[in-house]
């Protein structure tokens, strides 16, 4: 996962899994629905560094029937808040959320 602080990854993980409507993290490298759900954050987050800005792309599975836009927005807000609160001198970042599946 690049050379990013493991505390940042844990902060992102802890932020995402506590949000109502999020069922699980999604394995973005999966080619089948059988191994889509993962607890391994390294399989659910893509990290790039462009122009001194960290770009996080979080892959999730949501509960069917939730307002997808609201949950995606809450994920972005929560990650931003937790990173700013817990990580001193953290550089600029963007958070993109990808909903890979809905689950009953």
PDB file of C-alpha atoms in Angstrom:
ATOM      1  CA  UNK A   1       0.000   0.000   0.000  1.00  0.00           C
ATOM      2  CA  UNK A   2       2.610   2.480  -0.952  1.00  0.00           C
ATOM      3  CA  UNK A   3       4.525   3.971   1.941  1.00  0.00           C
ATOM      4  CA  UNK A   4       1.586   5.283   3.875  1.00  0.00           C
ATOM      5  CA  UNK A   5       1.365   5.220   7.651  1.00  0.00           C
ATOM      6  CA  UNK A   6      -0.571   2.132   8.855  1.00  0.00           C
ATOM      7  CA  UNK A   7      -2.361   4.382  11.365  1.00  0.00           C
ATOM      8  CA  UNK A   8      -3.932   6.282   8.458  1.00  0.00           C
ATOM      9  CA  UNK A   9      -5.146   3.028   6.896  1.00  0.00           C
ATOM     10  CA  UNK A  10      -6.584   1.872  10.231  1.00  0.00           C
ATOM     11  CA  UNK A  11      -8.282   5.244  10.709  1.00  0.00           C
ATOM     12  CA  UNK A  12      -9.927   4.935   7.298  1.00  0.00           C
ATOM     13  CA  UNK A  13     -10.989   1.339   7.993  1.00  0.00           C
ATOM     14  CA  UNK A  14     -12.449   2.190  11.406  1.00  0.00           C
ATOM     15  CA  UNK A  15     -14.299   5.156   9.922  1.00  0.00           C
ATOM     16  CA  UNK A  16     -15.903   3.227   7.083  1.00  0.00           C
ATOM     17  CA  UNK A  17     -17.088   0.084   8.853  1.00  0.00           C
ATOM     18  CA  UNK A  18     -19.030   2.011  11.509  1.00  0.00           C
ATOM     19  CA  UNK A  19     -21.244   3.875   9.049  1.00  0.00           C
ATOM     20  CA  UNK A  20     -24.858   2.670   8.909  1.00  0.00           C
ATOM     21  CA  UNK A  21     -25.620   1.122   5.535  1.00  0.00           C
ATOM     22  CA  UNK A  22     -22.103  -0.187   4.940  1.00  0.00           C
ATOM     23  CA  UNK A  23     -22.203  -3.992   4.948  1.00  0.00           C
ATOM     24  CA  UNK A  24     -18.534  -4.630   4.206  1.00  0.00           C
ATOM     25  CA  UNK A  25     -15.472  -3.573   2.336  1.00  0.00           C
ATOM     26  CA  UNK A  26     -15.215  -4.786  -1.259  1.00  0.00           C
ATOM     27  CA  UNK A  27     -12.223  -6.468  -2.865  1.00  0.00           C
ATOM     28  CA  UNK A  28     -11.641  -4.299  -5.928  1.00  0.00           C
ATOM     29  CA  UNK A  29      -9.413  -6.945  -7.536  1.00  0.00           C
ATOM     30  CA  UNK A  30     -12.133  -9.600  -7.400  1.00  0.00           C
ATOM     31  CA  UNK A  31     -13.485 -11.021 -10.632  1.00  0.00           C
ATOM     32  CA  UNK A  32     -16.397 -12.841  -9.027  1.00  0.00           C
ATOM     33  CA  UNK A  33     -19.034 -12.117  -6.439  1.00  0.00           C
ATOM     34  CA  UNK A  34     -17.856 -15.096  -4.374  1.00  0.00           C
ATOM     35  CA  UNK A  35     -14.817 -13.290  -3.003  1.00  0.00           C
ATOM     36  CA  UNK A  36     -16.040  -9.699  -3.250  1.00  0.00           C
ATOM     37  CA  UNK A  37     -16.447  -9.103   0.496  1.00  0.00           C
ATOM     38  CA  UNK A  38     -13.213  -8.639   2.421  1.00  0.00           C
ATOM     39  CA  UNK A  39     -12.004  -7.533   5.837  1.00  0.00           C
ATOM     40  CA  UNK A  40      -8.590  -6.716   4.406  1.00  0.00           C
ATOM     41  CA  UNK A  41      -8.446  -2.956   3.898  1.00  0.00           C
ATOM     42  CA  UNK A  42      -5.510  -3.343   1.503  1.00  0.00           C
ATOM     43  CA  UNK A  43      -7.866  -5.099  -0.933  1.00  0.00           C
ATOM     44  CA  UNK A  44     -10.545  -2.423  -0.560  1.00  0.00           C
ATOM     45  CA  UNK A  45      -8.597   0.809  -0.867  1.00  0.00           C
ATOM     46  CA  UNK A  46      -6.630   2.205  -3.769  1.00  0.00           C
ATOM     47  CA  UNK A  47      -4.117   4.913  -2.917  1.00  0.00           C
ATOM     48  CA  UNK A  48      -2.387   7.260  -5.328  1.00  0.00           C
ATOM     49  CA  UNK A  49      -0.263  10.332  -4.743  1.00  0.00           C
ATOM     50  CA  UNK A  50      -0.647  13.060  -7.352  1.00  0.00           C
ATOM     51  CA  UNK A  51       0.679  16.592  -6.986  1.00  0.00           C
ATOM     52  CA  UNK A  52       1.229  16.135  -3.216  1.00  0.00           C
ATOM     53  CA  UNK A  53      -2.391  15.061  -2.748  1.00  0.00           C
ATOM     54  CA  UNK A  54      -3.296  11.609  -1.474  1.00  0.00           C
ATOM     55  CA  UNK A  55      -6.157  10.123  -3.463  1.00  0.00           C
ATOM     56  CA  UNK A  56      -8.049   7.375  -1.653  1.00  0.00           C
ATOM     57  CA  UNK A  57     -10.594   5.237  -3.481  1.00  0.00           C
ATOM     58  CA  UNK A  58     -12.620   3.134  -1.045  1.00  0.00           C
ATOM     59  CA  UNK A  59     -14.586   0.130  -2.342  1.00  0.00           C
ATOM     60  CA  UNK A  60     -17.640  -0.874  -0.298  1.00  0.00           C
ATOM     61  CA  UNK A  61     -20.697  -3.119  -0.296  1.00  0.00           C
ATOM     62  CA  UNK A  62     -23.856  -1.364   0.865  1.00  0.00           C
ATOM     63  CA  UNK A  63     -27.131  -2.581   2.285  1.00  0.00           C
ATOM     64  CA  UNK A  64     -29.870  -2.761  -0.336  1.00  0.00           C
ATOM     65  CA  UNK A  65     -32.457  -0.038   0.195  1.00  0.00           C
ATOM     66  CA  UNK A  66     -30.197   2.639   1.675  1.00  0.00           C
ATOM     67  CA  UNK A  67     -29.789   6.003   0.031  1.00  0.00           C
ATOM     68  CA  UNK A  68     -26.533   5.337  -1.799  1.00  0.00           C
ATOM     69  CA  UNK A  69     -25.615   8.999  -2.222  1.00  0.00           C
ATOM     70  CA  UNK A  70     -26.150   9.710   1.485  1.00  0.00           C
ATOM     71  CA  UNK A  71     -23.966   6.779   2.558  1.00  0.00           C
ATOM     72  CA  UNK A  72     -21.225   7.686   0.074  1.00  0.00           C
ATOM     73  CA  UNK A  73     -21.258  11.287   1.290  1.00  0.00           C
ATOM     74  CA  UNK A  74     -21.124  10.155   4.920  1.00  0.00           C
ATOM     75  CA  UNK A  75     -18.103   7.953   4.151  1.00  0.00           C
ATOM     76  CA  UNK A  76     -16.286  10.914   2.610  1.00  0.00           C
ATOM     77  CA  UNK A  77     -17.181  13.249   5.489  1.00  0.00           C
ATOM     78  CA  UNK A  78     -16.258  10.729   8.177  1.00  0.00           C
ATOM     79  CA  UNK A  79     -12.882   9.863   6.636  1.00  0.00           C
ATOM     80  CA  UNK A  80     -12.010  13.537   6.184  1.00  0.00           C
ATOM     81  CA  UNK A  81     -13.010  14.337   9.766  1.00  0.00           C
ATOM     82  CA  UNK A  82     -11.139  11.404  11.329  1.00  0.00           C
ATOM     83  CA  UNK A  83      -7.959  12.048   9.346  1.00  0.00           C
ATOM     84  CA  UNK A  84      -7.938  15.742  10.237  1.00  0.00           C
ATOM     85  CA  UNK A  85      -8.662  14.957  13.894  1.00  0.00           C
ATOM     86  CA  UNK A  86      -6.198  12.093  14.394  1.00  0.00           C
ATOM     87  CA  UNK A  87      -3.299  12.702  12.021  1.00  0.00           C
ATOM     88  CA  UNK A  88      -1.117  15.735  12.618  1.00  0.00           C
ATOM     89  CA  UNK A  89       0.287  17.512   9.580  1.00  0.00           C
ATOM     90  CA  UNK A  90      -1.624  15.311   7.171  1.00  0.00           C
ATOM     91  CA  UNK A  91      -1.344  16.525   3.591  1.00  0.00           C
ATOM     92  CA  UNK A  92      -4.299  17.278   1.352  1.00  0.00           C
ATOM     93  CA  UNK A  93      -6.385  14.340   0.255  1.00  0.00           C
ATOM     94  CA  UNK A  94      -9.405  13.341  -1.769  1.00  0.00           C
ATOM     95  CA  UNK A  95     -11.756  10.477  -1.016  1.00  0.00           C
ATOM     96  CA  UNK A  96     -13.661   8.670  -3.731  1.00  0.00           C
ATOM     97  CA  UNK A  97     -16.184   5.987  -2.840  1.00  0.00           C
ATOM     98  CA  UNK A  98     -17.030   3.102  -5.164  1.00  0.00           C
ATOM     99  CA  UNK A  99     -20.077   0.966  -4.422  1.00  0.00           C
ATOM    100  CA  UNK A 100     -19.201  -2.441  -5.826  1.00  0.00           C
ATOM    101  CA  UNK A 101     -22.374  -4.269  -4.772  1.00  0.00           C
ATOM    102  CA  UNK A 102     -25.620  -4.087  -2.814  1.00  0.00           C
ATOM    103  CA  UNK A 103     -26.575  -6.811  -0.376  1.00  0.00           C
ATOM    104  CA  UNK A 104     -29.958  -7.846   1.004  1.00  0.00           C
TER     105      UNK A 104
END
